[in-house]
GROMACS .gro file of C-alpha atoms in nm:
model
  424
    1UNK     CA    1  -3.110   6.861  -0.056
    2UNK     CA    2  -2.835   6.654   0.081
    3UNK     CA    3  -2.697   6.371  -0.144
    4UNK     CA    4  -2.887   6.099   0.132
    5UNK     CA    5  -3.196   6.303   0.070
    6UNK     CA    6  -3.188   6.272  -0.301
    7UNK     CA    7  -3.119   5.916  -0.302
    8UNK     CA    8  -3.417   5.865  -0.089
    9UNK     CA    9  -3.647   6.041  -0.306
   10UNK     CA   10  -3.513   5.873  -0.652
   11UNK     CA   11  -3.725   5.720  -0.868
   12UNK     CA   12  -3.999   5.791  -0.626
   13UNK     CA   13  -4.306   5.916  -0.864
   14UNK     CA   14  -4.587   6.080  -0.617
   15UNK     CA   15  -4.892   6.198  -0.738
   16UNK     CA   16  -4.861   5.893  -1.013
   17UNK     CA   17  -5.015   5.623  -0.765
   18UNK     CA   18  -5.352   5.578  -0.893
   19UNK     CA   19  -5.369   5.568  -1.296
   20UNK     CA   20  -5.213   5.920  -1.315
   21UNK     CA   21  -5.421   6.127  -1.075
   22UNK     CA   22  -5.221   6.328  -0.834
   23UNK     CA   23  -5.264   6.189  -0.470
   24UNK     CA   24  -5.056   6.399  -0.269
   25UNK     CA   25  -4.957   6.784  -0.276
   26UNK     CA   26  -4.615   6.770  -0.109
   27UNK     CA   27  -4.305   6.695  -0.299
   28UNK     CA   28  -4.087   6.388  -0.234
   29UNK     CA   29  -3.773   6.628  -0.140
   30UNK     CA   30  -4.022   6.832   0.151
   31UNK     CA   31  -4.143   6.514   0.295
   32UNK     CA   32  -3.815   6.353   0.297
   33UNK     CA   33  -3.651   6.626   0.487
   34UNK     CA   34  -3.926   6.652   0.742
   35UNK     CA   35  -3.877   6.298   0.817
   36UNK     CA   36  -3.489   6.327   0.846
   37UNK     CA   37  -3.588   6.602   1.078
   38UNK     CA   38  -3.819   6.472   1.298
   39UNK     CA   39  -3.559   6.158   1.328
   40UNK     CA   40  -3.315   6.378   1.412
   41UNK     CA   41  -3.485   6.588   1.705
   42UNK     CA   42  -3.629   6.230   1.807
   43UNK     CA   43  -3.238   6.121   1.862
   44UNK     CA   44  -3.262   6.394   2.129
   45UNK     CA   45  -3.471   6.143   2.349
   46UNK     CA   46  -3.216   5.896   2.395
   47UNK     CA   47  -3.113   5.833   2.746
   48UNK     CA   48  -2.853   5.556   2.916
   49UNK     CA   49  -3.124   5.309   2.965
   50UNK     CA   50  -3.390   5.383   2.656
   51UNK     CA   51  -3.593   5.653   2.528
   52UNK     CA   52  -3.706   5.968   2.756
   53UNK     CA   53  -4.001   6.225   2.708
   54UNK     CA   54  -3.875   6.533   2.533
   55UNK     CA   55  -3.978   6.863   2.651
   56UNK     CA   56  -3.964   7.186   2.411
   57UNK     CA   57  -3.620   7.262   2.457
   58UNK     CA   58  -3.543   6.927   2.317
   59UNK     CA   59  -3.436   6.837   2.677
   60UNK     CA   60  -3.535   6.510   2.889
   61UNK     CA   61  -3.816   6.576   3.110
   62UNK     CA   62  -3.650   6.360   3.422
   63UNK     CA   63  -3.979   6.369   3.596
   64UNK     CA   64  -4.156   6.193   3.304
   65UNK     CA   65  -3.939   5.896   3.291
   66UNK     CA   66  -3.889   5.634   3.037
   67UNK     CA   67  -4.242   5.565   2.896
   68UNK     CA   68  -4.321   5.205   2.732
   69UNK     CA   69  -4.510   5.337   2.441
   70UNK     CA   70  -4.227   5.589   2.350
   71UNK     CA   71  -3.950   5.375   2.368
   72UNK     CA   72  -4.160   5.165   2.122
   73UNK     CA   73  -4.249   5.421   1.915
   74UNK     CA   74  -3.896   5.590   1.852
   75UNK     CA   75  -3.736   5.225   1.821
   76UNK     CA   76  -4.001   5.144   1.550
   77UNK     CA   77  -3.905   5.521   1.347
   78UNK     CA   78  -3.542   5.458   1.379
   79UNK     CA   79  -3.625   5.100   1.194
   80UNK     CA   80  -3.820   5.239   0.927
   81UNK     CA   81  -3.570   5.534   0.874
   82UNK     CA   82  -3.238   5.293   0.877
   83UNK     CA   83  -3.439   5.068   0.610
   84UNK     CA   84  -3.502   5.425   0.419
   85UNK     CA   85  -3.118   5.452   0.400
   86UNK     CA   86  -3.048   5.663   0.709
   87UNK     CA   87  -2.758   5.514   0.861
   88UNK     CA   88  -2.748   5.714   1.154
   89UNK     CA   89  -3.073   5.559   1.267
   90UNK     CA   90  -2.907   5.208   1.327
   91UNK     CA   91  -2.779   5.282   1.648
   92UNK     CA   92  -3.105   5.443   1.788
   93UNK     CA   93  -3.293   5.138   1.659
   94UNK     CA   94  -3.020   4.888   1.842
   95UNK     CA   95  -3.038   5.132   2.179
   96UNK     CA   96  -3.426   5.054   2.158
   97UNK     CA   97  -3.366   4.689   2.078
   98UNK     CA   98  -3.169   4.674   2.416
   99UNK     CA   99  -3.395   4.884   2.624
  100UNK     CA  100  -3.706   4.636   2.540
  101UNK     CA  101  -3.535   4.339   2.629
  102UNK     CA  102  -3.345   4.494   2.913
  103UNK     CA  103  -3.516   4.804   3.153
  104UNK     CA  104  -3.833   4.734   3.037
  105UNK     CA  105  -3.874   4.355   3.038
  106UNK     CA  106  -4.014   4.215   3.298
  107UNK     CA  107  -3.814   3.940   3.382
  108UNK     CA  108  -3.999   3.794   3.674
  109UNK     CA  109  -4.359   3.743   3.525
  110UNK     CA  110  -4.297   3.822   3.165
  111UNK     CA  111  -4.445   4.116   2.963
  112UNK     CA  112  -4.316   4.485   2.968
  113UNK     CA  113  -4.310   4.731   3.244
  114UNK     CA  114  -4.537   5.041   3.093
  115UNK     CA  115  -4.281   5.312   3.264
  116UNK     CA  116  -3.948   5.270   3.412
  117UNK     CA  117  -3.746   5.572   3.578
  118UNK     CA  118  -3.427   5.716   3.417
  119UNK     CA  119  -3.196   5.476   3.642
  120UNK     CA  120  -3.379   5.142   3.537
  121UNK     CA  121  -3.601   5.089   3.816
  122UNK     CA  122  -3.983   5.034   3.697
  123UNK     CA  123  -4.226   5.317   3.832
  124UNK     CA  124  -4.481   5.263   4.068
  125UNK     CA  125  -4.724   5.355   3.795
  126UNK     CA  126  -4.615   5.057   3.623
  127UNK     CA  127  -4.834   4.812   3.857
  128UNK     CA  128  -5.033   4.682   3.564
  129UNK     CA  129  -4.939   4.608   3.195
  130UNK     CA  130  -5.164   4.747   2.924
  131UNK     CA  131  -5.241   4.620   2.569
  132UNK     CA  132  -5.163   4.997   2.412
  133UNK     CA  133  -4.800   4.968   2.530
  134UNK     CA  134  -4.757   4.630   2.431
  135UNK     CA  135  -4.880   4.668   2.107
  136UNK     CA  136  -4.608   4.896   2.035
  137UNK     CA  137  -4.385   4.646   2.188
  138UNK     CA  138  -4.533   4.426   1.877
  139UNK     CA  139  -4.484   4.729   1.621
  140UNK     CA  140  -4.108   4.780   1.736
  141UNK     CA  141  -4.014   4.415   1.742
  142UNK     CA  142  -4.176   4.344   1.399
  143UNK     CA  143  -3.988   4.695   1.263
  144UNK     CA  144  -3.633   4.554   1.418
  145UNK     CA  145  -3.705   4.194   1.220
  146UNK     CA  146  -3.762   4.391   0.921
  147UNK     CA  147  -3.447   4.597   0.946
  148UNK     CA  148  -3.250   4.288   1.016
  149UNK     CA  149  -3.126   4.439   1.374
  150UNK     CA  150  -2.920   4.140   1.528
  151UNK     CA  151  -3.126   4.008   1.832
  152UNK     CA  152  -3.433   4.126   1.710
  153UNK     CA  153  -3.624   3.780   1.683
  154UNK     CA  154  -3.595   3.738   2.055
  155UNK     CA  155  -3.790   4.014   2.145
  156UNK     CA  156  -4.055   3.968   1.873
  157UNK     CA  157  -4.093   3.560   1.996
  158UNK     CA  158  -4.132   3.715   2.334
  159UNK     CA  159  -4.383   3.982   2.188
  160UNK     CA  160  -4.598   3.708   1.983
  161UNK     CA  161  -4.622   3.499   2.285
  162UNK     CA  162  -4.716   3.773   2.529
  163UNK     CA  163  -5.037   3.850   2.276
  164UNK     CA  164  -5.112   3.532   2.264
  165UNK     CA  165  -5.123   3.455   2.613
  166UNK     CA  166  -5.275   3.753   2.757
  167UNK     CA  167  -5.380   4.012   2.556
  168UNK     CA  168  -5.581   3.817   2.244
  169UNK     CA  169  -5.894   3.723   2.355
  170UNK     CA  170  -6.018   3.493   2.085
  171UNK     CA  171  -6.362   3.498   2.230
  172UNK     CA  172  -6.440   3.855   2.220
  173UNK     CA  173  -6.260   3.913   1.889
  174UNK     CA  174  -6.073   4.155   2.057
  175UNK     CA  175  -5.804   4.248   2.312
  176UNK     CA  176  -5.802   4.298   2.673
  177UNK     CA  177  -5.703   4.635   2.793
  178UNK     CA  178  -5.509   4.595   3.150
  179UNK     CA  179  -5.389   4.307   3.349
  180UNK     CA  180  -5.185   4.306   3.649
  181UNK     CA  181  -4.825   4.317   3.672
  182UNK     CA  182  -4.816   3.948   3.749
  183UNK     CA  183  -5.080   3.904   3.491
  184UNK     CA  184  -5.337   3.673   3.744
  185UNK     CA  185  -5.598   3.964   3.688
  186UNK     CA  186  -5.769   4.118   3.397
  187UNK     CA  187  -5.930   4.476   3.460
  188UNK     CA  188  -6.304   4.501   3.321
  189UNK     CA  189  -6.259   4.810   3.115
  190UNK     CA  190  -6.201   4.763   2.749
  191UNK     CA  191  -6.076   5.049   2.511
  192UNK     CA  192  -6.088   5.103   2.128
  193UNK     CA  193  -5.723   5.312   2.139
  194UNK     CA  194  -5.555   4.989   2.255
  195UNK     CA  195  -5.772   4.783   2.006
  196UNK     CA  196  -5.677   5.017   1.725
  197UNK     CA  197  -5.309   5.007   1.781
  198UNK     CA  198  -5.344   4.615   1.787
  199UNK     CA  199  -5.499   4.645   1.451
  200UNK     CA  200  -5.134   4.838   1.336
  201UNK     CA  201  -4.940   4.566   1.527
  202UNK     CA  202  -5.079   4.274   1.357
  203UNK     CA  203  -5.095   4.412   1.044
  204UNK     CA  204  -4.728   4.452   1.105
  205UNK     CA  205  -4.658   4.079   1.246
  206UNK     CA  206  -4.838   3.944   0.941
  207UNK     CA  207  -4.585   4.105   0.731
  208UNK     CA  208  -4.304   4.005   0.931
  209UNK     CA  209  -4.410   3.662   1.014
  210UNK     CA  210  -4.608   3.594   0.683
  211UNK     CA  211  -4.849   3.429   0.884
  212UNK     CA  212  -5.223   3.620   0.809
  213UNK     CA  213  -5.383   3.482   1.116
  214UNK     CA  214  -5.309   3.803   1.269
  215UNK     CA  215  -5.433   4.011   0.985
  216UNK     CA  216  -5.761   3.816   1.033
  217UNK     CA  217  -5.721   3.897   1.409
  218UNK     CA  218  -5.720   4.237   1.311
  219UNK     CA  219  -6.023   4.230   1.066
  220UNK     CA  220  -6.210   4.094   1.348
  221UNK     CA  221  -6.144   4.459   1.553
  222UNK     CA  222  -6.232   4.658   1.247
  223UNK     CA  223  -6.537   4.466   1.211
  224UNK     CA  224  -6.618   4.534   1.522
  225UNK     CA  225  -6.548   4.880   1.554
  226UNK     CA  226  -6.703   4.960   1.208
  227UNK     CA  227  -7.078   4.813   1.361
  228UNK     CA  228  -7.011   5.026   1.663
  229UNK     CA  229  -6.940   5.366   1.497
  230UNK     CA  230  -7.205   5.296   1.237
  231UNK     CA  231  -7.451   5.263   1.533
  232UNK     CA  232  -7.347   5.590   1.678
  233UNK     CA  233  -7.364   5.781   1.364
  234UNK     CA  234  -7.021   5.692   1.261
  235UNK     CA  235  -6.859   5.871   1.557
  236UNK     CA  236  -6.665   5.557   1.747
  237UNK     CA  237  -6.758   5.479   2.105
  238UNK     CA  238  -6.417   5.481   2.299
  239UNK     CA  239  -6.497   5.290   2.600
  240UNK     CA  240  -6.648   4.966   2.697
  241UNK     CA  241  -6.748   4.724   2.971
  242UNK     CA  242  -6.567   4.383   2.969
  243UNK     CA  243  -6.875   4.277   2.785
  244UNK     CA  244  -6.776   4.529   2.500
  245UNK     CA  245  -7.107   4.739   2.577
  246UNK     CA  246  -7.012   5.083   2.506
  247UNK     CA  247  -6.994   5.361   2.812
  248UNK     CA  248  -7.056   5.662   2.621
  249UNK     CA  249  -7.011   5.896   2.980
  250UNK     CA  250  -6.675   5.746   3.109
  251UNK     CA  251  -6.432   6.005   3.198
  252UNK     CA  252  -6.701   6.268   3.162
  253UNK     CA  253  -6.527   6.440   3.473
  254UNK     CA  254  -6.182   6.412   3.301
  255UNK     CA  255  -6.245   6.481   2.916
  256UNK     CA  256  -5.898   6.585   2.827
  257UNK     CA  257  -5.713   6.252   2.933
  258UNK     CA  258  -5.456   6.170   2.691
  259UNK     CA  259  -5.570   5.767   2.649
  260UNK     CA  260  -5.929   5.778   2.768
  261UNK     CA  261  -6.098   6.076   2.666
  262UNK     CA  262  -6.444   6.162   2.712
  263UNK     CA  263  -6.660   6.144   2.392
  264UNK     CA  264  -6.561   6.070   2.059
  265UNK     CA  265  -6.208   6.141   1.906
  266UNK     CA  266  -6.241   6.283   1.558
  267UNK     CA  267  -5.827   6.186   1.519
  268UNK     CA  268  -5.941   5.806   1.598
  269UNK     CA  269  -6.191   5.843   1.299
  270UNK     CA  270  -5.916   5.943   1.086
  271UNK     CA  271  -5.657   5.675   1.191
  272UNK     CA  272  -5.914   5.383   1.183
  273UNK     CA  273  -6.030   5.466   0.854
  274UNK     CA  274  -5.669   5.451   0.719
  275UNK     CA  275  -5.617   5.116   0.907
  276UNK     CA  276  -5.962   4.960   0.772
  277UNK     CA  277  -5.832   5.082   0.412
  278UNK     CA  278  -5.506   4.905   0.460
  279UNK     CA  279  -5.646   4.586   0.568
  280UNK     CA  280  -5.951   4.570   0.339
  281UNK     CA  281  -5.685   4.590   0.059
  282UNK     CA  282  -5.471   4.375   0.185
  283UNK     CA  283  -5.749   4.099   0.244
  284UNK     CA  284  -5.971   4.176  -0.033
  285UNK     CA  285  -6.242   4.338   0.155
  286UNK     CA  286  -6.362   4.633  -0.068
  287UNK     CA  287  -6.714   4.591   0.139
  288UNK     CA  288  -6.502   4.822   0.379
  289UNK     CA  289  -6.412   5.101   0.189
  290UNK     CA  290  -6.733   5.259   0.200
  291UNK     CA  291  -6.729   5.221   0.605
  292UNK     CA  292  -6.416   5.391   0.596
  293UNK     CA  293  -6.502   5.680   0.387
  294UNK     CA  294  -6.803   5.741   0.640
  295UNK     CA  295  -6.492   5.723   0.907
  296UNK     CA  296  -6.343   6.001   0.744
  297UNK     CA  297  -6.628   6.250   0.666
  298UNK     CA  298  -6.767   6.228   1.035
  299UNK     CA  299  -6.422   6.317   1.176
  300UNK     CA  300  -6.414   6.587   0.931
  301UNK     CA  301  -6.741   6.704   0.967
  302UNK     CA  302  -6.737   6.711   1.355
  303UNK     CA  303  -6.347   6.788   1.373
  304UNK     CA  304  -6.201   7.066   1.137
  305UNK     CA  305  -6.312   7.451   1.265
  306UNK     CA  306  -6.586   7.297   1.467
  307UNK     CA  307  -6.575   7.610   1.710
  308UNK     CA  308  -6.507   7.838   1.415
  309UNK     CA  309  -6.172   7.842   1.427
  310UNK     CA  310  -5.862   7.637   1.228
  311UNK     CA  311  -5.729   7.337   1.321
  312UNK     CA  312  -5.910   6.975   1.446
  313UNK     CA  313  -6.044   6.983   1.823
  314UNK     CA  314  -5.931   6.689   1.993
  315UNK     CA  315  -6.315   6.545   2.111
  316UNK     CA  316  -6.654   6.579   2.084
  317UNK     CA  317  -6.987   6.450   2.244
  318UNK     CA  318  -7.208   6.219   2.064
  319UNK     CA  319  -7.434   6.502   1.915
  320UNK     CA  320  -7.111   6.655   1.747
  321UNK     CA  321  -7.060   6.919   2.005
  322UNK     CA  322  -6.729   6.993   2.111
  323UNK     CA  323  -6.577   6.845   2.438
  324UNK     CA  324  -6.221   6.930   2.401
  325UNK     CA  325  -6.122   7.225   2.202
  326UNK     CA  326  -5.762   7.159   2.169
  327UNK     CA  327  -5.554   7.072   1.881
  328UNK     CA  328  -5.337   6.782   1.878
  329UNK     CA  329  -5.068   6.753   1.624
  330UNK     CA  330  -5.163   6.368   1.565
  331UNK     CA  331  -5.498   6.448   1.510
  332UNK     CA  332  -5.391   6.678   1.198
  333UNK     CA  333  -5.113   6.445   1.055
  334UNK     CA  334  -5.385   6.140   1.100
  335UNK     CA  335  -5.647   6.288   0.889
  336UNK     CA  336  -5.368   6.392   0.612
  337UNK     CA  337  -5.307   6.010   0.610
  338UNK     CA  338  -5.623   5.921   0.548
  339UNK     CA  339  -5.706   6.125   0.313
  340UNK     CA  340  -5.398   6.051   0.136
  341UNK     CA  341  -5.502   5.665   0.183
  342UNK     CA  342  -5.820   5.739   0.019
  343UNK     CA  343  -5.698   5.913  -0.278
  344UNK     CA  344  -5.462   5.625  -0.348
  345UNK     CA  345  -5.724   5.390  -0.362
  346UNK     CA  346  -5.941   5.592  -0.604
  347UNK     CA  347  -6.196   5.600  -0.306
  348UNK     CA  348  -6.483   5.823  -0.472
  349UNK     CA  349  -6.521   6.109  -0.192
  350UNK     CA  350  -6.825   6.246  -0.301
  351UNK     CA  351  -6.713   6.603  -0.399
  352UNK     CA  352  -6.446   6.619  -0.136
  353UNK     CA  353  -6.086   6.716  -0.266
  354UNK     CA  354  -5.861   6.508  -0.089
  355UNK     CA  355  -5.586   6.659  -0.250
  356UNK     CA  356  -5.708   6.983  -0.135
  357UNK     CA  357  -5.789   6.904   0.217
  358UNK     CA  358  -5.438   6.766   0.272
  359UNK     CA  359  -5.266   7.087   0.108
  360UNK     CA  360  -5.491   7.285   0.333
  361UNK     CA  361  -5.363   7.059   0.671
  362UNK     CA  362  -5.016   7.047   0.551
  363UNK     CA  363  -4.988   7.442   0.511
  364UNK     CA  364  -5.158   7.441   0.890
  365UNK     CA  365  -4.900   7.224   1.010
  366UNK     CA  366  -4.670   7.446   0.873
  367UNK     CA  367  -4.797   7.711   0.997
  368UNK     CA  368  -4.896   7.655   1.356
  369UNK     CA  369  -4.758   7.334   1.438
  370UNK     CA  370  -4.389   7.281   1.302
  371UNK     CA  371  -4.171   7.536   1.529
  372UNK     CA  372  -3.866   7.432   1.282
  373UNK     CA  373  -3.783   7.107   1.105
  374UNK     CA  374  -3.857   6.830   1.322
  375UNK     CA  375  -4.018   7.014   1.630
  376UNK     CA  376  -4.382   6.961   1.637
  377UNK     CA  377  -4.601   7.177   1.872
  378UNK     CA  378  -4.812   6.885   2.020
  379UNK     CA  379  -5.130   7.066   2.184
  380UNK     CA  380  -5.201   7.431   2.075
  381UNK     CA  381  -5.537   7.645   2.095
  382UNK     CA  382  -5.778   7.750   1.866
  383UNK     CA  383  -5.593   8.071   1.803
  384UNK     CA  384  -5.251   7.874   1.764
  385UNK     CA  385  -5.095   7.916   2.062
  386UNK     CA  386  -4.902   7.641   2.229
  387UNK     CA  387  -5.100   7.472   2.541
  388UNK     CA  388  -4.983   7.192   2.753
  389UNK     CA  389  -5.328   7.093   2.923
  390UNK     CA  390  -5.288   6.708   2.780
  391UNK     CA  391  -4.917   6.682   2.630
  392UNK     CA  392  -4.620   6.919   2.766
  393UNK     CA  393  -4.328   6.891   2.583
  394UNK     CA  394  -4.286   6.738   2.246
  395UNK     CA  395  -4.242   6.382   2.359
  396UNK     CA  396  -4.323   6.186   2.010
  397UNK     CA  397  -4.221   6.200   1.615
  398UNK     CA  398  -4.428   5.865   1.549
  399UNK     CA  399  -4.755   6.001   1.404
  400UNK     CA  400  -4.548   6.286   1.218
  401UNK     CA  401  -4.291   6.081   1.085
  402UNK     CA  402  -4.542   5.785   0.960
  403UNK     CA  403  -4.765   6.077   0.753
  404UNK     CA  404  -4.422   6.209   0.608
  405UNK     CA  405  -4.346   5.859   0.473
  406UNK     CA  406  -4.744   5.726   0.418
  407UNK     CA  407  -4.707   5.881   0.050
  408UNK     CA  408  -4.402   5.666  -0.025
  409UNK     CA  409  -4.560   5.329   0.137
  410UNK     CA  410  -4.715   5.026  -0.040
  411UNK     CA  411  -5.066   5.058   0.103
  412UNK     CA  412  -5.150   4.688   0.213
  413UNK     CA  413  -4.812   4.666   0.420
  414UNK     CA  414  -4.729   4.807   0.723
  415UNK     CA  415  -4.494   5.105   0.767
  416UNK     CA  416  -4.207   4.863   0.812
  417UNK     CA  417  -4.319   4.615   0.580
  418UNK     CA  418  -4.316   4.857   0.298
  419UNK     CA  419  -3.986   4.983   0.411
  420UNK     CA  420  -3.840   4.652   0.403
  421UNK     CA  421  -3.941   4.575   0.051
  422UNK     CA  422  -3.870   4.901  -0.100
  423UNK     CA  423  -3.485   4.823   0.061
  424UNK     CA  424  -3.508   4.507  -0.098
   0.00000   0.00000   0.00000
């Protein structure tokens, strides 16, 4: 372990978060080494005008251009890394900010393009704007301000104004999903994926602004999602019409879509469980602990080895039958983080050994998903072989990096809010 990594672990006492009860099986040293390795690999995605899409060889896939969600996630993780003492992350954070105020920002109509080519021109596919990607603009902006990157407040002000003007629907208590490039026409589709990442972003906005109305908005989305999950056997409907009525057959002919897959997604069950716990603790909503556990238990029952082979399947139908059997790396690490959150809060998990589950899943990650430190296979089949039906290459470090940091984080806070507080 390097001197820098030793400093990063100094004073940390994993396993002593809940009255001396062990909550994480991995050592602080291992988690920090992997976090830094992920950052180092993510740095390879830097292009002249932003961050691009990495292939398995660590080179940019030029045909994928630069995608807003990737640019924001790389910027966010760079900020968290910088606040944790990794000085190499500072230029990465500054580069991300420049891209978000530059090539990605729509100077004519406002908001941000979903995709920009490497030469800085908006792609044809950027004809509409997306709540999912705009949520990550809020996350990146919050992290940049927390990291005290010069110029970040301008981005944060723009992101907040955009959320309030275009994305947040106060009548529904949810976010709309997609709007035309000039913001004149709102698409009828509504999606739980965009809502989930808006919950994450609004938590970060509450941290950076001190305005708890953002956390209250997040709780409205959480309450809606919990109600929907409860009505569907704790499987979360992903797709809705403009009245927020679920469409359980949406994308039946495209079950492996990366952002709008058919059926229920166990990985989102885990991710929602973690977010529910964080916001419940923040706002004193202990009534949400039991629903968070139900989301976790359903995702575990439906997802892990559902076809008899190790790993979490991507999706199921609403009877729990496997729809897409591919194993996505992000599902596994969100399961780990959700288990860690339950353990940190001391939630009684009815016979589940939350630390043993984390150990099993980290072992799977090391054996199957991690090619070498920082290089995670994004999609494998039940035999652990790399497949690319949904995710070619290694485009993103966000989920894995957050999982390696989560045991260190202050649970009520966002990742960047926690890093800023610990930095002092």
